[in-house]
Amino acid sequence: MPESNVIALHGADGALAEERRIAVAIVAGIRKGHAQAEGDLVERYSRGLRVLLIRRIGDEERARDLLQESLFIAIEKLRSTDLENPERLAGYLRGIAIRVAMNASRKRKREPTSMDISEVAAVRDSGPRQFEQVSDKETAAAVRRLLASMPIQRDRDLLTRYYLHDQDKEEICKELRLSSLHFNRVLFRAKARFRKILEDEDQMHRSSDRPVR
Amino acid sequence: MNRNYINTHLVVDRYLRGELTEEEIARFEERLVWDQALMDEVDLAQKLRAGIRSVLETDESAEFRHGGMVDRVVSLFSVPAYAAAASFLLAVGMTSVLLTGNSPTGNSLPTAGQLATEIVPLYATRSTDAVAMTVSEDAWRVLLLDAPAGYTMFRASVRRREDGDEVLWSRDDMLPTYLESLAVGMPGRILEEGAYVLILDGKAEGATAYTRIQEIAFVVTQSQ
């Protein structure tokens, strides 16, 4: 990786500093036997771990099982051993999840894991997901609205090539005579517009779900 | 991995496309594990990707509203039966979506939501028979045809068959889009009932002048 990228990868950022502070507190709490800290760990890291497990396993249901197993292993370890770099808890958890996923791939039929940690057993899902009330059909409708709202054919072409045909960015830029920056800008704006459409859709669902007083 | 790097290097999309290096994956996932906003971005990108694929690959409805034209264009040209059997595909529709680049003035386009979109795929052949199409009366039509290989730029002209060389509509400097297809938009009033011919010219790589590629005859009848 080029040096400039390495610098960017490790660049300072406030959210990361906050994460490290929280991670240290969670690790210390679990080591001291605080159930609340275990709950915090499950709440904070479940969703992200599940995303990367799904990415590796390709099966949402199975990923949920593996997430529980990963959290179980992590909490057991953190209860009994000191973590060398507690501020790197996220990396530690990722490592466990990857190993669990790899093992699961090796032996497809696994013994059921005995869970005696209430916080882990309570993990039914990875936490609230964005636009979870928006159906696939509504997502498709949102895509149509997005495409219809893009006045420049080249921009719509960009989305089609990138997301449907999986063309490389460089190839698209060359064929559509776009700069890399322009490409990023079109994608960024399209996503922002798509997010807004989905948010409106999601909001409509939430409003209609609200109980009548 | 900080957010600036993630944004400027399109890391979320490249992650979903499997284009990151091992080092980048590790750094990205270490952040993904705790960064809720990043998880939201991954969710959004997945939804956008899946939505575009769903819309463009599977929409089989014969008629759809404004905005659907883009979907149908790709759907049609994705069907092997069409691609293999026809020497070109010709479709007619009304929409403002594809027309922005096709208007000679650029200021007379219908606004979003004004028009229903209708698209009628017609299969032309290499025979001398004209392609028949029925279009309902509306403001704009889009003719879709495939772009023959070997050309980098195209020009399409439409004229009535019985009116000699008078060109009713012409579109210059067209680039093929959507799976090597060309979209020629024009005001609907041009395509009244009658017999027409669409003349397709092309510029080969490095050429400065157009050469004739083909003439496509078609007949328009108004729908009831």
Short mmCIF file of C-alpha atoms in Angstrom, two decimals:
data_model
loop_
_atom_site.label_atom_id
_atom_site.label_comp_id
_atom_site.label_asym_id
_atom_site.label_seq_id
_atom_site.Cartn_x
_atom_site.Cartn_y
_atom_site.Cartn_z
CA MET A 1 0.00 0.00 0.00
CA PRO A 2 1.39 3.45 -0.84
CA GLU A 3 2.77 5.44 2.04
CA SER A 4 0.19 8.18 1.62
CA ASN A 5 -2.57 5.64 2.08
CA VAL A 6 -0.99 4.26 5.21
CA ILE A 7 -0.93 7.73 6.68
CA ALA A 8 -4.57 8.22 5.79
CA LEU A 9 -5.47 4.86 7.29
CA HIS A 10 -4.02 5.87 10.63
CA GLY A 11 -5.06 9.49 10.48
CA ALA A 12 -6.41 11.13 13.60
CA ASP A 13 -10.15 11.22 14.01
CA GLY A 14 -12.41 12.09 16.90
CA ALA A 15 -14.78 9.17 16.53
CA LEU A 16 -11.88 6.75 16.66
CA ALA A 17 -10.57 8.35 19.83
CA GLU A 18 -14.02 7.99 21.37
CA GLU A 19 -14.20 4.37 20.31
CA ARG A 20 -10.88 3.66 22.00
CA ARG A 21 -12.04 5.26 25.21
CA ILE A 22 -15.24 3.22 25.22
CA ALA A 23 -13.38 0.02 24.33
CA VAL A 24 -10.98 0.41 27.24
CA ALA A 25 -13.92 0.93 29.61
CA ILE A 26 -15.76 -2.12 28.30
CA VAL A 27 -12.72 -4.35 28.54
CA ALA A 28 -12.01 -3.19 32.09
CA GLY A 29 -15.66 -3.66 33.07
CA ILE A 30 -15.86 -7.19 31.78
CA ARG A 31 -12.61 -8.10 33.51
CA LYS A 32 -14.12 -6.86 36.76
CA GLY A 33 -17.20 -8.99 36.21
CA HIS A 34 -19.66 -6.22 35.42
CA ALA A 35 -22.61 -7.61 33.49
CA GLN A 36 -23.40 -4.13 32.18
CA ALA A 37 -20.06 -4.02 30.37
CA GLU A 38 -20.85 -7.31 28.66
CA GLY A 39 -24.18 -5.88 27.60
CA ASP A 40 -22.45 -2.78 26.27
CA LEU A 41 -20.07 -4.90 24.23
CA VAL A 42 -22.93 -6.85 22.68
CA GLU A 43 -24.91 -3.71 21.94
CA ARG A 44 -22.01 -1.77 20.46
CA TYR A 45 -20.37 -4.37 18.28
CA SER A 46 -23.08 -6.86 17.24
CA ARG A 47 -24.31 -5.06 14.17
CA GLY A 48 -20.91 -4.47 12.63
CA LEU A 49 -19.71 -7.98 13.38
CA ARG A 50 -22.80 -9.36 11.78
CA VAL A 51 -22.21 -7.32 8.62
CA LEU A 52 -18.74 -8.75 8.19
CA LEU A 53 -19.93 -12.28 9.00
CA ILE A 54 -22.66 -12.03 6.37
CA ARG A 55 -20.06 -10.75 3.94
CA ARG A 56 -17.96 -13.84 4.55
CA ILE A 57 -20.65 -16.47 5.00
CA GLY A 58 -23.29 -15.12 2.65
CA ASP A 59 -26.12 -16.42 4.82
CA GLU A 60 -27.93 -14.09 7.22
CA GLU A 61 -29.33 -16.82 9.47
CA ARG A 62 -26.03 -18.58 9.77
CA ALA A 63 -24.26 -15.29 10.37
CA ARG A 64 -26.56 -14.69 13.31
CA ASP A 65 -25.52 -18.02 14.87
CA LEU A 66 -21.86 -17.28 14.26
CA LEU A 67 -22.27 -13.84 15.76
CA GLN A 68 -23.53 -15.37 18.98
CA GLU A 69 -20.66 -17.81 19.01
CA SER A 70 -18.15 -15.01 18.40
CA LEU A 71 -19.55 -12.87 21.20
CA PHE A 72 -19.63 -15.84 23.52
CA ILE A 73 -15.97 -16.60 22.88
CA ALA A 74 -14.97 -12.95 23.21
CA ILE A 75 -16.73 -12.40 26.54
CA GLU A 76 -15.38 -15.65 27.97
CA LYS A 77 -11.84 -14.58 27.06
CA LEU A 78 -12.25 -11.03 28.28
CA ARG A 79 -13.58 -12.27 31.63
CA SER A 80 -10.51 -14.34 32.28
CA THR A 81 -7.60 -12.66 30.51
CA ASP A 82 -6.17 -9.17 30.14
CA LEU A 83 -6.21 -7.78 26.65
CA GLU A 84 -2.84 -6.42 25.61
CA ASN A 85 -4.34 -3.46 23.70
CA PRO A 86 -7.84 -2.89 25.07
CA GLU A 87 -8.29 0.17 22.85
CA ARG A 88 -8.08 -2.22 19.89
CA LEU A 89 -11.09 -4.20 21.07
CA ALA A 90 -12.80 -3.84 17.69
CA GLY A 91 -9.87 -5.48 15.94
CA TYR A 92 -9.82 -8.22 18.55
CA LEU A 93 -13.51 -8.95 18.04
CA ARG A 94 -13.09 -8.90 14.28
CA GLY A 95 -10.30 -11.46 14.59
CA ILE A 96 -12.50 -13.77 16.63
CA ALA A 97 -15.42 -13.43 14.20
CA ILE A 98 -13.19 -14.21 11.23
CA ARG A 99 -11.79 -17.31 12.93
CA VAL A 100 -15.29 -18.46 13.84
CA ALA A 101 -16.41 -17.94 10.24
CA MET A 102 -13.40 -19.85 8.91
CA ASN A 103 -14.00 -22.74 11.29
CA ALA A 104 -17.64 -22.80 10.35
CA SER A 105 -16.71 -23.03 6.70
CA ARG A 106 -14.46 -25.98 7.42
CA LYS A 107 -17.03 -27.98 9.34
CA ARG A 108 -20.44 -27.25 8.02
CA LYS A 109 -22.14 -29.28 10.69
CA ARG A 110 -21.20 -27.82 14.00
CA GLU A 111 -22.07 -28.87 17.52
CA PRO A 112 -24.58 -26.47 19.02
CA THR A 113 -22.84 -24.01 21.32
CA SER A 114 -23.98 -23.85 24.90
CA MET A 115 -24.71 -20.21 25.73
CA ASP A 116 -24.79 -19.21 29.32
CA ILE A 117 -24.28 -15.50 28.84
CA SER A 118 -27.56 -13.70 28.99
CA GLU A 119 -26.46 -10.72 26.90
CA VAL A 120 -25.27 -12.95 24.10
CA ALA A 121 -28.32 -15.18 24.23
CA ALA A 122 -30.46 -12.09 23.94
CA VAL A 123 -28.89 -11.19 20.60
CA ARG A 124 -31.61 -12.00 18.13
CA ASP A 125 -30.54 -9.54 15.53
CA SER A 126 -27.77 -7.09 14.88
CA GLY A 127 -29.61 -4.10 16.25
CA PRO A 128 -31.78 -1.66 14.35
CA ARG A 129 -30.94 -1.58 10.67
CA GLN A 130 -31.39 1.41 8.50
CA PHE A 131 -34.65 1.55 6.54
CA GLU A 132 -35.62 -1.85 7.85
CA GLN A 133 -39.27 -1.10 7.21
CA VAL A 134 -38.69 -0.34 3.55
CA SER A 135 -39.58 -3.39 1.47
CA ASP A 136 -37.70 -4.60 -1.61
CA LYS A 137 -40.55 -3.36 -3.77
CA GLU A 138 -40.30 0.08 -2.22
CA THR A 139 -36.55 0.04 -2.65
CA ALA A 140 -37.05 -0.66 -6.34
CA ALA A 141 -39.52 2.22 -6.52
CA ALA A 142 -36.96 4.42 -4.78
CA VAL A 143 -34.37 3.47 -7.38
CA ARG A 144 -36.76 4.46 -10.15
CA ARG A 145 -37.38 7.80 -8.48
CA LEU A 146 -33.65 8.27 -8.09
CA LEU A 147 -32.98 7.57 -11.77
CA ALA A 148 -35.86 9.79 -12.80
CA SER A 149 -34.52 12.62 -10.68
CA MET A 150 -31.11 12.52 -12.34
CA PRO A 151 -31.29 14.91 -15.29
CA ILE A 152 -28.05 13.92 -16.97
CA GLN A 153 -28.07 10.67 -18.86
CA ARG A 154 -24.36 10.21 -18.32
CA ASP A 155 -24.92 10.16 -14.56
CA ARG A 156 -27.58 7.50 -14.86
CA ASP A 157 -25.28 5.61 -17.16
CA LEU A 158 -22.58 5.78 -14.51
CA LEU A 159 -24.83 4.15 -11.92
CA THR A 160 -25.92 1.45 -14.30
CA ARG A 161 -22.40 0.61 -15.35
CA TYR A 162 -21.06 0.64 -11.81
CA TYR A 163 -23.82 -1.20 -9.99
CA LEU A 164 -25.38 -3.38 -12.66
CA HIS A 165 -22.50 -4.25 -14.94
CA ASP A 166 -19.78 -4.04 -12.30
CA GLN A 167 -17.55 -2.03 -14.59
CA ASP A 168 -14.37 -0.62 -13.08
CA LYS A 169 -14.35 3.01 -12.10
CA GLU A 170 -11.36 3.73 -14.32
CA GLU A 171 -13.05 2.12 -17.30
CA ILE A 172 -16.25 4.09 -16.72
CA CYS A 173 -14.36 7.35 -16.33
CA LYS A 174 -12.53 6.71 -19.58
CA GLU A 175 -15.62 5.77 -21.56
CA LEU A 176 -17.80 8.53 -20.18
CA ARG A 177 -14.94 11.05 -20.20
CA LEU A 178 -15.20 11.78 -16.51
CA SER A 179 -12.55 12.69 -14.00
CA SER A 180 -12.17 10.54 -10.92
CA LEU A 181 -13.41 13.41 -8.80
CA HIS A 182 -16.49 13.88 -10.96
CA PHE A 183 -17.24 10.16 -10.70
CA ASN A 184 -17.08 10.32 -6.91
CA ARG A 185 -19.28 13.38 -6.88
CA VAL A 186 -22.00 11.77 -9.00
CA LEU A 187 -21.96 8.66 -6.81
CA PHE A 188 -22.01 10.72 -3.63
CA ARG A 189 -24.96 12.82 -4.80
CA ALA A 190 -26.88 9.77 -6.01
CA LYS A 191 -26.45 8.10 -2.65
CA ALA A 192 -27.50 11.21 -0.77
CA ARG A 193 -30.61 11.47 -2.93
CA PHE A 194 -31.34 7.77 -2.53
CA ARG A 195 -30.96 8.05 1.22
CA LYS A 196 -33.42 10.94 1.30
CA ILE A 197 -35.99 9.00 -0.73
CA LEU A 198 -35.65 5.99 1.57
CA GLU A 199 -35.82 8.16 4.67
CA ASP A 200 -39.08 9.66 3.44
CA GLU A 201 -40.41 6.17 2.77
CA ASP A 202 -39.26 4.94 6.16
CA GLN A 203 -40.79 7.95 7.86
CA MET A 204 -44.12 7.25 6.21
CA HIS A 205 -44.04 3.73 7.60
CA ARG A 206 -43.21 4.91 11.07
CA SER A 207 -46.00 7.49 10.97
CA SER A 208 -48.55 4.92 9.87
CA ASP A 209 -47.35 2.48 12.56
CA ARG A 210 -47.80 5.06 15.29
CA PRO A 211 -50.67 4.11 17.60
CA VAL A 212 -53.77 6.31 17.47
CA ARG A 213 -54.32 8.19 20.72
CA MET B 1 -9.06 3.89 8.43
CA ASN B 2 -10.48 7.38 8.67
CA ARG B 3 -13.66 8.67 7.05
CA ASN B 4 -11.85 10.89 4.62
CA TYR B 5 -9.95 7.95 3.19
CA ILE B 6 -13.15 5.89 3.07
CA ASN B 7 -14.98 8.60 1.15
CA THR B 8 -12.29 9.60 -1.29
CA HIS B 9 -11.37 6.02 -2.13
CA LEU B 10 -14.98 4.77 -2.38
CA VAL B 11 -14.07 2.15 0.17
CA VAL B 12 -17.65 1.13 0.98
CA ASP B 13 -18.46 0.29 -2.62
CA ARG B 14 -15.09 -1.31 -3.23
CA TYR B 15 -15.60 -3.43 -0.11
CA LEU B 16 -18.95 -4.66 -1.41
CA ARG B 17 -17.43 -5.27 -4.84
CA GLY B 18 -14.54 -7.25 -3.34
CA GLU B 19 -11.92 -4.81 -4.62
CA LEU B 20 -10.05 -3.97 -1.43
CA THR B 21 -6.63 -5.30 -0.55
CA GLU B 22 -6.34 -7.54 2.53
CA GLU B 23 -4.80 -4.63 4.42
CA GLU B 24 -7.65 -2.33 3.46
CA ILE B 25 -10.26 -4.94 4.38
CA ALA B 26 -8.74 -5.34 7.82
CA ARG B 27 -8.60 -1.60 8.44
CA PHE B 28 -12.08 -1.04 7.07
CA GLU B 29 -13.69 -3.85 9.06
CA GLU B 30 -12.00 -2.77 12.26
CA ARG B 31 -13.86 0.46 11.88
CA LEU B 32 -17.04 -1.11 10.57
CA VAL B 33 -17.34 -3.16 13.76
CA TRP B 34 -18.07 -0.06 15.84
CA ASP B 35 -18.90 2.84 13.51
CA GLN B 36 -22.69 3.01 13.22
CA ALA B 37 -22.63 5.66 10.51
CA LEU B 38 -20.35 3.47 8.43
CA MET B 39 -22.71 0.53 8.88
CA ASP B 40 -25.51 2.77 7.63
CA GLU B 41 -23.43 3.59 4.58
CA VAL B 42 -22.83 -0.09 3.90
CA ASP B 43 -26.56 -0.75 4.25
CA LEU B 44 -27.36 2.09 1.88
CA ALA B 45 -24.85 1.02 -0.74
CA GLN B 46 -26.14 -2.54 -0.56
CA LYS B 47 -29.69 -1.34 -0.99
CA LEU B 48 -28.78 0.87 -3.91
CA ARG B 49 -26.85 -1.88 -5.61
CA ALA B 50 -29.57 -4.48 -5.04
CA GLY B 51 -32.28 -2.01 -6.02
CA ILE B 52 -30.63 -1.07 -9.29
CA ARG B 53 -30.09 -4.70 -10.14
CA SER B 54 -33.64 -5.56 -9.25
CA VAL B 55 -35.11 -2.72 -11.27
CA LEU B 56 -32.94 -3.03 -14.33
CA GLU B 57 -32.80 -6.80 -14.53
CA THR B 58 -36.24 -7.99 -13.58
CA ASP B 59 -38.80 -5.34 -14.36
CA GLU B 60 -41.04 -7.03 -16.85
CA SER B 61 -43.98 -4.69 -16.74
CA ALA B 62 -45.14 -3.61 -20.17
CA GLU B 63 -46.01 -0.14 -19.09
CA PHE B 64 -44.57 1.99 -16.39
CA ARG B 65 -44.42 5.52 -15.23
CA HIS B 66 -41.90 8.24 -15.78
CA GLY B 67 -38.45 7.00 -14.95
CA GLY B 68 -39.10 3.47 -16.05
CA MET B 69 -37.69 3.95 -19.49
CA VAL B 70 -34.16 3.53 -18.30
CA ASP B 71 -35.13 0.26 -16.70
CA ARG B 72 -36.79 -1.08 -19.77
CA VAL B 73 -33.99 -0.16 -22.07
CA VAL B 74 -31.59 -2.35 -20.19
CA SER B 75 -34.12 -5.11 -19.65
CA LEU B 76 -34.81 -5.40 -23.31
CA PHE B 77 -31.23 -5.52 -24.34
CA SER B 78 -30.46 -8.00 -21.62
CA VAL B 79 -32.81 -10.63 -23.01
CA PRO B 80 -30.78 -13.01 -25.16
CA ALA B 81 -33.75 -13.80 -27.36
CA TYR B 82 -33.94 -10.21 -28.47
CA ALA B 83 -30.23 -9.83 -28.85
CA ALA B 84 -29.82 -12.94 -30.91
CA ALA B 85 -32.89 -12.89 -33.06
CA ALA B 86 -33.12 -9.31 -34.08
CA SER B 87 -30.80 -7.30 -36.22
CA PHE B 88 -31.89 -4.40 -34.14
CA LEU B 89 -34.45 -3.59 -31.54
CA LEU B 90 -36.64 -0.63 -31.95
CA ALA B 91 -38.64 0.70 -29.12
CA VAL B 92 -40.90 3.65 -28.85
CA GLY B 93 -41.81 5.42 -25.70
CA MET B 94 -42.51 8.72 -24.13
CA THR B 95 -40.41 9.98 -21.32
CA SER B 96 -38.33 12.86 -20.27
CA VAL B 97 -35.76 10.63 -18.73
CA LEU B 98 -33.64 9.80 -21.72
CA LEU B 99 -34.25 12.86 -23.73
CA THR B 100 -32.05 15.44 -22.16
CA GLY B 101 -29.17 14.78 -24.47
CA ASN B 102 -31.33 14.29 -27.50
CA SER B 103 -33.07 17.58 -27.78
CA PRO B 104 -31.51 19.96 -30.24
CA THR B 105 -32.48 22.96 -28.20
CA GLY B 106 -32.39 21.41 -24.77
CA ASN B 107 -35.17 23.66 -23.54
CA SER B 108 -38.33 22.02 -24.70
CA LEU B 109 -38.34 18.89 -22.65
CA PRO B 110 -41.36 17.68 -20.76
CA THR B 111 -41.09 17.97 -17.03
CA ALA B 112 -40.90 15.00 -14.71
CA GLY B 113 -44.24 13.44 -14.01
CA GLN B 114 -46.02 14.96 -16.98
CA LEU B 115 -45.86 11.92 -19.17
CA ALA B 116 -46.65 8.28 -18.86
CA THR B 117 -44.01 6.04 -20.28
CA GLU B 118 -44.88 3.47 -22.83
CA ILE B 119 -42.40 1.37 -24.62
CA VAL B 120 -43.09 -1.00 -27.45
CA PRO B 121 -40.29 -3.26 -28.53
CA LEU B 122 -40.38 -4.05 -32.20
CA TYR B 123 -38.09 -6.47 -33.87
CA ALA B 124 -36.78 -5.45 -37.20
CA THR B 125 -35.32 -7.79 -39.69
CA ARG B 126 -32.89 -7.56 -42.53
CA SER B 127 -35.75 -7.98 -44.95
CA THR B 128 -37.27 -5.06 -46.80
CA ASP B 129 -40.40 -5.11 -44.65
CA ALA B 130 -40.91 -2.00 -42.60
CA VAL B 131 -41.11 -2.26 -38.84
CA ALA B 132 -44.64 -1.56 -37.68
CA MET B 133 -45.27 0.26 -34.45
CA THR B 134 -48.33 1.56 -32.73
CA VAL B 135 -47.95 4.52 -30.48
CA SER B 136 -50.50 6.33 -28.43
CA GLU B 137 -50.63 10.06 -28.86
CA ASP B 138 -48.32 11.75 -26.42
CA ALA B 139 -45.54 14.24 -26.34
CA TRP B 140 -42.32 12.38 -26.83
CA ARG B 141 -41.02 9.19 -28.33
CA VAL B 142 -37.74 7.42 -27.95
CA LEU B 143 -36.46 5.10 -30.64
CA LEU B 144 -33.99 2.55 -29.46
CA LEU B 145 -31.72 0.63 -31.75
CA ASP B 146 -28.49 -1.19 -31.34
CA ALA B 147 -25.22 0.45 -32.22
CA PRO B 148 -23.24 -1.50 -34.80
CA ALA B 149 -19.68 -2.27 -33.78
CA GLY B 150 -16.75 -0.43 -35.32
CA TYR B 151 -18.07 3.10 -34.88
CA THR B 152 -17.34 5.61 -32.16
CA MET B 153 -20.00 8.20 -32.96
CA PHE B 154 -23.44 8.03 -34.50
CA ARG B 155 -25.97 10.26 -36.19
CA ALA B 156 -29.61 9.34 -36.60
CA SER B 157 -32.05 11.10 -38.91
CA VAL B 158 -35.73 10.47 -39.42
CA ARG B 159 -37.67 11.32 -42.56
CA ARG B 160 -40.95 10.37 -44.15
CA ARG B 161 -40.50 7.82 -46.84
CA GLU B 162 -42.63 9.72 -49.33
CA ASP B 163 -41.12 13.15 -48.67
CA GLY B 164 -37.80 12.67 -50.35
CA ASP B 165 -34.84 13.91 -48.36
CA GLU B 166 -36.54 16.26 -45.94
CA VAL B 167 -35.19 15.38 -42.53
CA LEU B 168 -37.82 15.63 -39.79
CA TRP B 169 -35.47 15.08 -36.92
CA SER B 170 -31.80 14.52 -36.51
CA ARG B 171 -29.58 13.73 -33.62
CA ASP B 172 -25.83 14.09 -33.97
CA ASP B 173 -22.79 13.03 -31.97
CA MET B 174 -24.50 10.14 -30.24
CA LEU B 175 -22.53 7.71 -28.17
CA PRO B 176 -23.79 4.19 -27.60
CA THR B 177 -25.21 3.59 -24.14
CA TYR B 178 -26.80 0.76 -22.26
CA LEU B 179 -25.31 -2.30 -23.78
CA GLU B 180 -24.38 -0.76 -27.10
CA SER B 181 -27.77 0.74 -27.74
CA LEU B 182 -28.70 4.13 -29.12
CA ALA B 183 -31.61 6.19 -27.89
CA VAL B 184 -33.11 8.74 -30.24
CA GLY B 185 -35.67 11.01 -28.62
CA MET B 186 -37.99 13.29 -30.54
CA PRO B 187 -41.25 15.19 -30.15
CA GLY B 188 -44.20 12.92 -30.71
CA ARG B 189 -45.83 15.23 -33.23
CA ILE B 190 -43.14 14.21 -35.68
CA LEU B 191 -44.30 10.65 -35.64
CA GLU B 192 -47.82 10.90 -36.92
CA GLU B 193 -49.38 8.06 -38.79
CA GLY B 194 -47.33 7.19 -41.81
CA ALA B 195 -44.23 5.51 -43.19
CA TYR B 196 -40.79 6.64 -42.10
CA VAL B 197 -37.20 5.77 -42.43
CA LEU B 198 -34.51 6.16 -39.81
CA ILE B 199 -31.09 6.71 -41.30
CA LEU B 200 -28.17 5.71 -39.17
CA ASP B 201 -24.71 7.10 -39.96
CA GLY B 202 -21.53 6.40 -38.07
CA LYS B 203 -18.00 7.66 -37.66
CA ALA B 204 -15.33 5.02 -37.56
CA GLU B 205 -12.33 5.43 -35.26
CA GLY B 206 -10.24 8.37 -36.46
CA ALA B 207 -12.70 9.32 -39.22
CA THR B 208 -13.84 12.91 -39.58
CA ALA B 209 -16.94 12.27 -41.68
CA TYR B 210 -19.98 10.09 -41.24
CA THR B 211 -20.66 7.12 -43.43
CA ARG B 212 -24.05 5.51 -43.97
CA ILE B 213 -24.59 2.39 -41.85
CA GLN B 214 -28.18 1.47 -42.47
CA GLU B 215 -31.68 2.72 -43.20
CA ILE B 216 -34.46 1.35 -41.06
CA ALA B 217 -37.98 1.60 -42.39
CA PHE B 218 -40.89 1.76 -39.99
CA VAL B 219 -44.58 2.49 -40.07
CA VAL B 220 -46.48 4.33 -37.39
CA THR B 221 -50.13 3.87 -36.60
CA GLN B 222 -51.96 5.61 -33.81
CA SER B 223 -53.37 3.48 -31.05
CA GLN B 224 -57.06 3.70 -30.26
#
